[in-house]
Coordinates of C-alpha atoms in Angstrom, one line a residue:
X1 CA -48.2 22.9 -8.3
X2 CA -47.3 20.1 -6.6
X3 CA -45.1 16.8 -7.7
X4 CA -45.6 13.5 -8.3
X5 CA -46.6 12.4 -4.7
X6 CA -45.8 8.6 -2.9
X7 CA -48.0 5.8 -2.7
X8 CA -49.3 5.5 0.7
X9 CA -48.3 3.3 3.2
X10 CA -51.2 0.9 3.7
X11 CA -52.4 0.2 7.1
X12 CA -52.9 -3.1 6.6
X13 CA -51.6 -6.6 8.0
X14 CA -51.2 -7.9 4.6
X15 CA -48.1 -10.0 4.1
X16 CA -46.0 -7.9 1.2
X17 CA -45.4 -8.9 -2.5
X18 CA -42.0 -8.2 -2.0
X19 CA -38.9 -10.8 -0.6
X20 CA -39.4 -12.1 2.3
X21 CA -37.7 -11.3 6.3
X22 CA -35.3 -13.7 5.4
X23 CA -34.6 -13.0 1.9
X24 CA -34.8 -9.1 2.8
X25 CA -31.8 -9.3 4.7
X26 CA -29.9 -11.4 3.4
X27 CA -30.4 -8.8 0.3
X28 CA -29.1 -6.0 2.3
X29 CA -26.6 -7.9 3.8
X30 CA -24.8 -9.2 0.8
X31 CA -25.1 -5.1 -0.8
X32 CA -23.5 -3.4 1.9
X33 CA -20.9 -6.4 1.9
X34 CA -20.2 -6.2 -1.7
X35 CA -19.9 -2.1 -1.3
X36 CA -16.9 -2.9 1.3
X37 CA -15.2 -5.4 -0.7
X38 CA -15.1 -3.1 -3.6
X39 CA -13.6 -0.1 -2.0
X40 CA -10.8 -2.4 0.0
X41 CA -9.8 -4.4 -3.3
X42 CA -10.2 -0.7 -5.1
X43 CA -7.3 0.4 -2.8
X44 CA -5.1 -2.6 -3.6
X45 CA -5.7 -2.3 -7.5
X46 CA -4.7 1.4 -7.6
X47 CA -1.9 1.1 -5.5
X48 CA 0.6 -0.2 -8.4
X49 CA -0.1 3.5 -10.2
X50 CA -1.1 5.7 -7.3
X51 CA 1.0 4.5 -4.3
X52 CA -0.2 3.3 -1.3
X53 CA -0.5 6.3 0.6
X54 CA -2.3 8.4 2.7
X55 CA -3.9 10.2 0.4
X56 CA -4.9 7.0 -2.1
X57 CA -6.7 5.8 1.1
X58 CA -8.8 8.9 1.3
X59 CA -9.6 8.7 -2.3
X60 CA -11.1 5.5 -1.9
X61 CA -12.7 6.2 1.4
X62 CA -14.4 9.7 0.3
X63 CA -15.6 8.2 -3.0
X64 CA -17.0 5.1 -1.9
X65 CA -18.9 6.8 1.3
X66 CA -20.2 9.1 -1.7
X67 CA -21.4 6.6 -3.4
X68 CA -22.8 5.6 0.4
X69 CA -24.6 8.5 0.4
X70 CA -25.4 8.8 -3.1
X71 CA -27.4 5.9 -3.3
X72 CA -29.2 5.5 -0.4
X73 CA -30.8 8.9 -1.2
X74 CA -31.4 8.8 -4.9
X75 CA -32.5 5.0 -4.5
X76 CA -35.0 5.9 -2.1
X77 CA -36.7 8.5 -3.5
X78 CA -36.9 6.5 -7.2
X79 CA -38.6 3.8 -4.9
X80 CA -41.3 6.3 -4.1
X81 CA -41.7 6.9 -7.6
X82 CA -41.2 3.3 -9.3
X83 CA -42.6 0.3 -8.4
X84 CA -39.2 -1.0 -6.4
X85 CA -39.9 -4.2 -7.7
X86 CA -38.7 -3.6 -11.4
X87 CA -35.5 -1.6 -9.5
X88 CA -33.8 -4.2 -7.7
X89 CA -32.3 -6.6 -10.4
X90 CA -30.9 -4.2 -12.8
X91 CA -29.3 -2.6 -9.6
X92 CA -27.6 -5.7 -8.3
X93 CA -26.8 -6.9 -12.4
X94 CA -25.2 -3.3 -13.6
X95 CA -23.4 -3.3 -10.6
X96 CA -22.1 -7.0 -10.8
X97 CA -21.3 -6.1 -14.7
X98 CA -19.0 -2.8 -13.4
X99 CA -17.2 -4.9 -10.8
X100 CA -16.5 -7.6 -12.8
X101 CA -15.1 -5.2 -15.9
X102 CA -13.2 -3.2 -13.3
X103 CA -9.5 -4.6 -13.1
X104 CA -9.5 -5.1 -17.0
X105 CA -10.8 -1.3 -17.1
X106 CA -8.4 0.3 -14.8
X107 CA -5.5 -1.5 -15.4
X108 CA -5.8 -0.8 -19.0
X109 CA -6.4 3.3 -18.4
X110 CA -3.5 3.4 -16.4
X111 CA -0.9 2.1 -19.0
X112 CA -2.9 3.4 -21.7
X113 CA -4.3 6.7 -20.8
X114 CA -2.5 7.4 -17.4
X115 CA -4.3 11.3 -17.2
X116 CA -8.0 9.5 -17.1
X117 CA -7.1 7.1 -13.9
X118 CA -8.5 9.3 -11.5
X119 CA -11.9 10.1 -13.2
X120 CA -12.1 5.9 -14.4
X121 CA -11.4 5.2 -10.5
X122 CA -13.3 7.2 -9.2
X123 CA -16.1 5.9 -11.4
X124 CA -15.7 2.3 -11.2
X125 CA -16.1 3.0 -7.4
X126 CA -19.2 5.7 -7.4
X127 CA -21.5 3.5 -10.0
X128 CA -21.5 0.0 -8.6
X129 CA -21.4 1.5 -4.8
X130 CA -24.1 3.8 -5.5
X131 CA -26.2 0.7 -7.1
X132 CA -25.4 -1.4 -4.1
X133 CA -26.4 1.1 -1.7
X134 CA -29.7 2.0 -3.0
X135 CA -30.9 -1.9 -2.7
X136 CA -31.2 -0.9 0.9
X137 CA -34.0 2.0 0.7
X138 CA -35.3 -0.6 -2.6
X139 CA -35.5 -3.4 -0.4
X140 CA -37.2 -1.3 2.6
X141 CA -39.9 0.0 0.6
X142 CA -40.9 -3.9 -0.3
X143 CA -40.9 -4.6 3.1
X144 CA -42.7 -1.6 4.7
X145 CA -46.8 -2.4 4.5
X146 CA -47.7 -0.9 7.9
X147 CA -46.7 1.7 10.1
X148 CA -46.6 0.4 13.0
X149 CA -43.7 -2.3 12.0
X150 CA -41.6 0.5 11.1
X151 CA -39.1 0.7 13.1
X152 CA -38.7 -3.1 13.3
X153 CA -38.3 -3.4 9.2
X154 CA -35.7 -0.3 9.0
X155 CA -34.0 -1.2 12.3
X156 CA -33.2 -4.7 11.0
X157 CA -32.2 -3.9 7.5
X158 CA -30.0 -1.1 8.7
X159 CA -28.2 -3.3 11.0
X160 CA -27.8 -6.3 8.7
X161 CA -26.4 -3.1 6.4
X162 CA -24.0 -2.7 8.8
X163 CA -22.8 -5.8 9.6
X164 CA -22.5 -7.2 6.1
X165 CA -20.4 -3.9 5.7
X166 CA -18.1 -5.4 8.6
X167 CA -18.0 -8.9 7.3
X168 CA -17.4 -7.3 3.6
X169 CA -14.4 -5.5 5.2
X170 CA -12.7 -7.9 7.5
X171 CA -13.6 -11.2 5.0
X172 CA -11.8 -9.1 2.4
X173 CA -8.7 -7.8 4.6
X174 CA -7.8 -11.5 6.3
X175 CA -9.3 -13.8 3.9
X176 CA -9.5 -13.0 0.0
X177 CA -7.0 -10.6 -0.6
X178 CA -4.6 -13.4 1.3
X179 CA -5.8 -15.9 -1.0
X180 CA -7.2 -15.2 -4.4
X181 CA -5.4 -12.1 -7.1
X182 CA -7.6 -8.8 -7.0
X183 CA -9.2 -10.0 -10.5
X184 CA -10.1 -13.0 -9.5
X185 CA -12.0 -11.4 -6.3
X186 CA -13.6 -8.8 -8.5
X187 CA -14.6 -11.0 -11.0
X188 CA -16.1 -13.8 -8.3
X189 CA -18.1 -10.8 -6.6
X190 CA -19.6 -9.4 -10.0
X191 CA -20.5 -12.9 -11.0
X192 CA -22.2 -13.4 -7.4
X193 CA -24.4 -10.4 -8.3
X194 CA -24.9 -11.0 -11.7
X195 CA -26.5 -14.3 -9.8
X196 CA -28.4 -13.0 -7.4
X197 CA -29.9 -10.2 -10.1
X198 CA -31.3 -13.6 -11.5
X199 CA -32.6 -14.9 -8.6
X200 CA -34.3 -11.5 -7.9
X201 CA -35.3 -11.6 -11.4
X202 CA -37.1 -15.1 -11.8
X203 CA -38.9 -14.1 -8.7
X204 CA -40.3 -11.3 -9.6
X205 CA -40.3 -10.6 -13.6
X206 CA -39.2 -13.7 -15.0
X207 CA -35.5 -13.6 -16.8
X208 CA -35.3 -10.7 -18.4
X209 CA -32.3 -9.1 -19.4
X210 CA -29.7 -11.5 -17.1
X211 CA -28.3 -13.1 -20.0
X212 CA -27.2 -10.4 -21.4
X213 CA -25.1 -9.0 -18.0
X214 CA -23.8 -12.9 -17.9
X215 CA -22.0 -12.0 -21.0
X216 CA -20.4 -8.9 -19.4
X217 CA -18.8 -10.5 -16.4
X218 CA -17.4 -13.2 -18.9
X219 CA -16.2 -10.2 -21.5
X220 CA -14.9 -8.9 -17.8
X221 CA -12.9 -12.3 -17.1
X222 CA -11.3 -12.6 -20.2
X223 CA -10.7 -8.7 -20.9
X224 CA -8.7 -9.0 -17.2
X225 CA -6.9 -12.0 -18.5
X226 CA -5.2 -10.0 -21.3
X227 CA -5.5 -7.0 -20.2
X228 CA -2.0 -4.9 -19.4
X229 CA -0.4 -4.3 -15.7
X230 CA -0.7 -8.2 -14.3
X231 CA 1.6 -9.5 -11.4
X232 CA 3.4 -12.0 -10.9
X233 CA 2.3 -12.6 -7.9
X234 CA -0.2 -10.9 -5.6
X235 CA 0.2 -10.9 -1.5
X236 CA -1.2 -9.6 1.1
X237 CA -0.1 -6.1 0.5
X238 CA 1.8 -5.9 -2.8
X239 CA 1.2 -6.5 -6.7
X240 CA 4.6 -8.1 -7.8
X241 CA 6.7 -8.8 -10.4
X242 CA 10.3 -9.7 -10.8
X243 CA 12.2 -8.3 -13.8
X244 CA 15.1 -10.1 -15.6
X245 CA 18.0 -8.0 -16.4
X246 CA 18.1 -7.5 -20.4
X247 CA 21.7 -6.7 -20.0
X248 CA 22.6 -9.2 -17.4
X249 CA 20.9 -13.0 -17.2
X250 CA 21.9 -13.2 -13.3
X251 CA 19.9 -10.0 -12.2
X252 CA 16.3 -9.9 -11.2
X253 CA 14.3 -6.8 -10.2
X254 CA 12.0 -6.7 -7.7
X255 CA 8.9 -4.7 -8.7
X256 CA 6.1 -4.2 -6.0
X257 CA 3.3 -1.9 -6.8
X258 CA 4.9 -0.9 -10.1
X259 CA 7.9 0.8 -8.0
X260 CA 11.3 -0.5 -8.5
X261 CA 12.3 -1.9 -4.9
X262 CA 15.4 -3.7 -5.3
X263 CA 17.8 -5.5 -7.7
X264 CA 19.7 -8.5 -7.3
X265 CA 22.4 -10.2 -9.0
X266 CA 22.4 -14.2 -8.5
X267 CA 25.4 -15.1 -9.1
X268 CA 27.3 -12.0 -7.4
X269 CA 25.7 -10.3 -4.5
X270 CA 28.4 -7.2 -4.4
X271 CA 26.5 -6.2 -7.7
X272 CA 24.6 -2.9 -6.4
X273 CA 22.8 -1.3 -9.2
X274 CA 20.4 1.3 -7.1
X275 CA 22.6 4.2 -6.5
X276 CA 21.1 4.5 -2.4
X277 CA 22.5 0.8 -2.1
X278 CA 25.3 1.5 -2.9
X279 CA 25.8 4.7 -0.6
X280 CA 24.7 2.9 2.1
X281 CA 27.5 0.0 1.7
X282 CA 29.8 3.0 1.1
X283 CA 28.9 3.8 4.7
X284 CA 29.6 0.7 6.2
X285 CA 32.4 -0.3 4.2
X286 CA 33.9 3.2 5.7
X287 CA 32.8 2.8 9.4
X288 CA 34.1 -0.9 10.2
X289 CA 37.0 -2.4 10.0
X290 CA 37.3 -4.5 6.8
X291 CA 35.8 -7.8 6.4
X292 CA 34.7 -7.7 9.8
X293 CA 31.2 -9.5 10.5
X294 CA 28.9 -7.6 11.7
X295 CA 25.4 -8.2 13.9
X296 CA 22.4 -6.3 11.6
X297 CA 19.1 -5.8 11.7
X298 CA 17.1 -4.7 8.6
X299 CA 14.0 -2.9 8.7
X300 CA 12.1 -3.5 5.8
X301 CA 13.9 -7.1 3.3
X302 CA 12.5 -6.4 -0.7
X303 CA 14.9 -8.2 -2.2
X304 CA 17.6 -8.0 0.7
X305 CA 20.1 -7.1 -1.4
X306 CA 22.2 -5.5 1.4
X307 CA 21.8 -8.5 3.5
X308 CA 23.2 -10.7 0.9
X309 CA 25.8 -7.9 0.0
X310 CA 27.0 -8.4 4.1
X311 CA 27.2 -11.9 3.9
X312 CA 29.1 -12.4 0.5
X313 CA 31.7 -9.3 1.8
X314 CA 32.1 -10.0 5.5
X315 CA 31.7 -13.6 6.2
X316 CA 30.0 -14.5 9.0
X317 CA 27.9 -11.5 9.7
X318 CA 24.6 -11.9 10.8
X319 CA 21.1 -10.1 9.3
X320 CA 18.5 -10.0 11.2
X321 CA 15.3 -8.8 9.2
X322 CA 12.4 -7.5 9.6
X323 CA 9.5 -7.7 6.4
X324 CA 6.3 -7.5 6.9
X325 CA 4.9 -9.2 3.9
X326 CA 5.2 -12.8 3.8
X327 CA 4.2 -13.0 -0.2
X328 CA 7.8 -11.5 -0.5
X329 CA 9.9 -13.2 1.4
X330 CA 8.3 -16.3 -0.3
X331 CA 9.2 -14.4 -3.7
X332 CA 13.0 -14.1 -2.2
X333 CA 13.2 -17.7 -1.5
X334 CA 11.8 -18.9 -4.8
X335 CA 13.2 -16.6 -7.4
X336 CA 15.7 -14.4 -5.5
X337 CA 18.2 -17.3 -4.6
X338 CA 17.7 -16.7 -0.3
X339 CA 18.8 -20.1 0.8
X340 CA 19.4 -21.6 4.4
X341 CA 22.7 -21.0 5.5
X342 CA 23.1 -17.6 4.3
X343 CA 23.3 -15.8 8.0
X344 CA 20.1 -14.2 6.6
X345 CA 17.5 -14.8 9.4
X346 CA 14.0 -13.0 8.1
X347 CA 11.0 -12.9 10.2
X348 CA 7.6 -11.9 8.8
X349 CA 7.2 -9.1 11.4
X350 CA 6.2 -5.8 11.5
X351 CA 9.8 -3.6 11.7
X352 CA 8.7 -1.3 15.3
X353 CA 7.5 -4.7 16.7
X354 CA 10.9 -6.1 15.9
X355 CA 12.9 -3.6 17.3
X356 CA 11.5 -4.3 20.4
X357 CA 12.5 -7.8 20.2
X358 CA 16.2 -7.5 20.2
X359 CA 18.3 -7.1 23.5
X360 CA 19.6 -3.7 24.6
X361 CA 22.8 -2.9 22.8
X362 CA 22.9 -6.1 20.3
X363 CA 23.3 -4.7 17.1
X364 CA 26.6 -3.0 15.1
X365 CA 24.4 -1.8 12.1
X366 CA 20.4 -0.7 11.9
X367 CA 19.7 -0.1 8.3
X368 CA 16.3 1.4 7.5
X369 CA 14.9 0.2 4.4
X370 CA 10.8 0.2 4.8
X371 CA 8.5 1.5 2.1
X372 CA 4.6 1.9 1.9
X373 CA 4.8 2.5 -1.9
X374 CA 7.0 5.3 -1.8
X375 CA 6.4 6.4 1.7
X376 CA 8.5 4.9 5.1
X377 CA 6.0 4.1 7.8
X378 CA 5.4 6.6 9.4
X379 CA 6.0 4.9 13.1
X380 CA 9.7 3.9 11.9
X381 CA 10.4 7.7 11.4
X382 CA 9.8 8.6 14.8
X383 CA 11.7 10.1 18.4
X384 CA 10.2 7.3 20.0
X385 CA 11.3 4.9 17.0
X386 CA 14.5 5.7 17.1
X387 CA 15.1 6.0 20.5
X388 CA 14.6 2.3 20.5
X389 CA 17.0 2.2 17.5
X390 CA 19.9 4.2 19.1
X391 CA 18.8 1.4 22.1
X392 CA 19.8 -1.9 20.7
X393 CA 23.0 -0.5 18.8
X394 CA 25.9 -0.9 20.8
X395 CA 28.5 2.2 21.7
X396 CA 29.9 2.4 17.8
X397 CA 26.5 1.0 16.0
X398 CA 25.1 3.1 13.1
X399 CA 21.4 3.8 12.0
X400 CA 21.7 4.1 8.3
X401 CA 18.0 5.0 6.8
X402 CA 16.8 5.4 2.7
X403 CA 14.3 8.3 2.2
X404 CA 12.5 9.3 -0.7
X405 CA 11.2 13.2 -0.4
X406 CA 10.6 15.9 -3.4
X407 CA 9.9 19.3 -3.5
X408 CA 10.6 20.8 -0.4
X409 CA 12.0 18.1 1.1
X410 CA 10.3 18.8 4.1
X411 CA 9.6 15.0 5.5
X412 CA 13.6 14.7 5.0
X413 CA 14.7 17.8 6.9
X414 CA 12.1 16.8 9.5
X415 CA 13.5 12.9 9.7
X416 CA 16.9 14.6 9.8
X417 CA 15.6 16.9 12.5
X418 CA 14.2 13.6 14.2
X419 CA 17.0 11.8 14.0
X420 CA 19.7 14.9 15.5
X421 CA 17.9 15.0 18.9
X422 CA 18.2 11.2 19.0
X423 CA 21.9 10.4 18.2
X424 CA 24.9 12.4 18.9
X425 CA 26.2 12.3 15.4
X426 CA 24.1 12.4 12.1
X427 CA 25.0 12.9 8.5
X428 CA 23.4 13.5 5.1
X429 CA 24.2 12.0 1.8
X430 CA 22.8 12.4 -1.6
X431 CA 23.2 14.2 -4.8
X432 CA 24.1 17.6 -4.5
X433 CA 21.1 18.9 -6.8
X434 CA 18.3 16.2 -4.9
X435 CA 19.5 17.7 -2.1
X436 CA 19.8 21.4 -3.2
X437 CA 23.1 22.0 -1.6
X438 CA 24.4 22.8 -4.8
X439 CA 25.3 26.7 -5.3
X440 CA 22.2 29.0 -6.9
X441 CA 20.2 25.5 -6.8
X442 CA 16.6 24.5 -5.2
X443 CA 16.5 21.0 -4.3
X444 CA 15.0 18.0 -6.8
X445 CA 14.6 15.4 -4.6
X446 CA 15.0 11.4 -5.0
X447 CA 16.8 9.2 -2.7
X448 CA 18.9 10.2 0.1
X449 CA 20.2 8.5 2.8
X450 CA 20.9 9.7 6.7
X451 CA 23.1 8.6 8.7
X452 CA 23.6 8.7 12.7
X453 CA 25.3 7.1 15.4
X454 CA 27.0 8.3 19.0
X455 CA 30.0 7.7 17.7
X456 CA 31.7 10.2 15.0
X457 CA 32.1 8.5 11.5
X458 CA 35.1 9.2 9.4
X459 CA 33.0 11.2 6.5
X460 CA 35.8 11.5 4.3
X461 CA 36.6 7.8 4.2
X462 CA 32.6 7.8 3.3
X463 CA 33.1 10.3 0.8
X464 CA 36.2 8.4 -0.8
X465 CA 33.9 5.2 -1.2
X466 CA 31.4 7.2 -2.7
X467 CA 33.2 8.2 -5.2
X468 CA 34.7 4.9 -5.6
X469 CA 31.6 3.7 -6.8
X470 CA 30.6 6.6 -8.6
X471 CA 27.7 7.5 -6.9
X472 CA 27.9 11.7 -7.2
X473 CA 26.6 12.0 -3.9
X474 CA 28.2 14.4 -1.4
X475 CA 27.6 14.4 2.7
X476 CA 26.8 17.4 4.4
X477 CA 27.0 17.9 8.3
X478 CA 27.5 20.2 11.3
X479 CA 26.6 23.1 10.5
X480 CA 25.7 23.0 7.3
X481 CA 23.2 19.9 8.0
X482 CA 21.6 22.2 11.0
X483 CA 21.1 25.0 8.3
X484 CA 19.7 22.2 6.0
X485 CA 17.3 21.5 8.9
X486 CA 16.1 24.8 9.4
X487 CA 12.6 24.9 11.4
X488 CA 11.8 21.7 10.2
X489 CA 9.8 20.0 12.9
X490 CA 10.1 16.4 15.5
X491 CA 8.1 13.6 14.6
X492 CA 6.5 11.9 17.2
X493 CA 4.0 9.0 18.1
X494 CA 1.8 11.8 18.9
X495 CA 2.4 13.8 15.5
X496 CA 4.1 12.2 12.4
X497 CA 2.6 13.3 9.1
X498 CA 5.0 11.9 7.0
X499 CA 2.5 11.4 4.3
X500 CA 1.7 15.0 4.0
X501 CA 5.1 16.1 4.4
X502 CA 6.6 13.9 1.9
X503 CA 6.4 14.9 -2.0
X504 CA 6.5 11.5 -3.7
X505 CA 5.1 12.9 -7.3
X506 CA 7.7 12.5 -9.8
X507 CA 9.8 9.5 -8.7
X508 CA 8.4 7.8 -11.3
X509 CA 8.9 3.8 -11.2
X510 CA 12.2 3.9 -9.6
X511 CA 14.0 3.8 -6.3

């Protein structure tokens, strides 16, 4: 027995029924654009609930290359089989109908059914990326009426696949996601499809059926509009949202990607709610003199809280920061109270390429505050990283760093590991049970904080502060911190898997 088989390709020079050169590509083109856009903007919406980590990346990546694949095969064989014709406008107006329905769909599984994000993510990738892709086997079968123009019809629809994938990618990384929220992109591309599904359909069947996905992407708009998990504002790498204290009208919460990144008080900066803020100013309340100003650099600003918390208790000290995100220091300046004037200098920088910046022993205190989600970049927790920290402190400067590890703790001992071949003298503070130094206990994880320098700090002054503020963190050094340590290994430039190291999974929305 023997299947269904294809039509034959005619030998003739007849001009095809289908779109023509121009319309061809610029079919093709706009697919493989729209494929790209959905999986960048994908990343951005999921990053509030997963993280934006190492492993949400691959997520995306290995789904939407499935759908890639997916489509391109299935859609090609069904366009041996069906006229492609009657194919290509549902394939461009389901799709457009899943995009546009996607923020108001995901946003409302992850605060409403947080156990089916994965399978609704991975869907509301797969479907529309699978539809988009198979326009390109669709569109090549209308095009293909002779063999011996074969390579030229697939050679230049393959390439304008692959360059509409590039403009998809880099229009969507410099342009949109700068300049428009992740609905509003979303629901612009699903509408452009649901458009050119029309198009495609007038030309070739009359309107059938369009009107129907119109309604969709407007039940998509106004289902985003109300639909749970907005931001206050969206930037170029976070979703955000500050917070007002219920219990306090002064303090504000910064909220980026659903993570709880810093807290401010308005009226009184020496207000330190986060327990890791406050064992850092423990640390260099203990380690200078009091009152004295100091000259600080900050890698990493959220809220700048510590900043602000230098300034208000050691006039005329001067911060130095480093923040990559623009869309937040604009957030600090507007509804976090950073005014001129405040010895607060913030640069929209990248925190390595800052370090590099500043003069050879410039700086008292380097405090490392730098977060991907709930992960420090992973080229700030580096030999060669800090070696250009321990560089611009001067003879009795600290490095003071927050980390975030569970489980194992095995990105922590390896940072601490990091961090004692760089610096003469290093110390570890946290809770006793996070850090599982606690008799007969295995560690829990959360926020700890390491500190090193050349000089040796007075740790029981540190440990009297501590406790001053209640924090229930102990320090643990010498030999005890080596045994902590253990085999744990270097990060380098060359070798830094902090993402696979780290255990973020149960930090829940807190820092």
């Amino acid at each position: 027995m023997t299947g269904p088989s294809a039509p034959p390709v005619a030998e003739a020079t007849s001009r095809p029924s289908g779109p023509g050169p121009g319309a061809a590509t610029a079919l093709v083109f706009g697919s493989s654009a729209a494929v790209l856009v959905v999986e960048v903007v994908s990343l951005r919406l999921l990053a509030p609930y997963l993280g934006l980590t190492l492993e949400t990346s691959t997520l995306v990546i290995g789904i939407a290359l499935t759908a890639i694949a997916l489509g391109s095969w299935i859609g090609g064989r069904i366009a041996d089989r069906v006229d492609p014709a009657r194919l290509l406008s549902p394939a461009l107006g389901l799709s457009g109908a899943v995009v546009a329905l996607t923020p108001a769909v995901l946003r409302t599984t992850a605060e409403w059914a947080p156990p089916l994000l994965f399978l609704v993510a991975a869907l509301t990738i797969l479907v529309p990326g699978a539809l988009l892709s198979a326009v390109t086997p669709i569109v090549t079968k209308m095009r293909l009426t002779s063999l011996a123009e074969t390579g030229t019809v697939v050679g230049r629809l393959s390439g304008a696949g692959t360059l509409g994938a590039i403009v998809g990618t880099v229009v969507t990384g410099f342009v949109l996601v700068s300049r428009l929220p992740v609905s509003a992109i979303l629901i612009g591309l699903g509408s452009a499809l649901v458009v050119g599904s029309a198009l495609v359909e007038w030309r070739t069947r009359g309107w059938r059926g369009t009107p129907a996905l119109a309604l969709v992407v407007v039940a998509g708009g106004l289902a985003t509009a109300v639909a749970p998990g907005g931001c206050d504002a969206e930037t170029r790498y976070h979703c955000v949202r500050v917070v007002t204290d219920p219990d306090r009208d002064s303090g504000r919460t910064l909220v980026l990607d659903g993570i709880r990144h810093s807290y401010v008080d308005l009226d009184d900066p020496t207000v330190l709610k986060f327990t890791y803020v406050r064992a850092i100013a423990s640390v260099a309340d203990a380690a200078f003199p009091e009152k004295k100003p100091l000259t600080a650099h900050h890698l990493g600003g959220g809220g700048l809280t510590l900043p602000r918390y230098l300034a208000a208790t050691r006039p005329g000290t001067r911060s130095l920061v480093s923040e990559i995100d623009s869309g937040v220091v604009r957030i600090d300046r507007e509804h976090l109270g950073l005014a001129a004037g405040s010895g607060i200098d913030v640069r929209t920088e990248d925190g390595r390429l800052g370090l590099r910046r500043l003069a050879t022993d410039s700086r008292d205190l380097v405090i490392g505050d730098a977060f991907g989600g709930v992960s420090v970049p992973w080229h700030l927790t580096t030999a060669e990283a800090m070696a250009e920290v321990r560089r611009v402190l001067d003879g009795d400067g600290l490095y003071v760093a927050n980390l975030i590890d569970h489980g194992e703790l095995a990105f922590a001992r390896a940072e601490a590991a990091t961090l004692d071949a760089t610096f003469e003298h290093v110390a570890l503070l946290g809770e006793p049970a996070d850090l599982g130094v606690a008799p007969g206990t295995d560690p829990d994880g959360g926020n700890l904080v390491l500190v090193a320098s050349d000089r040796e700090v007075d740790l029981r002054a540190v440990q009297k502060q501590l406790d001053a503020r209640d924090t229930g963190w102990t320090t643990v050094t010498g030999d005890d911190l080596t045994s902590w340590i253990g085999d744990a290994p270097l990060l380098t430039d060359d070798h830094a898997p902090v993402d696979q190291l780290l255990q973020p999974y149960g930090c829940g929305t807190s820092r």
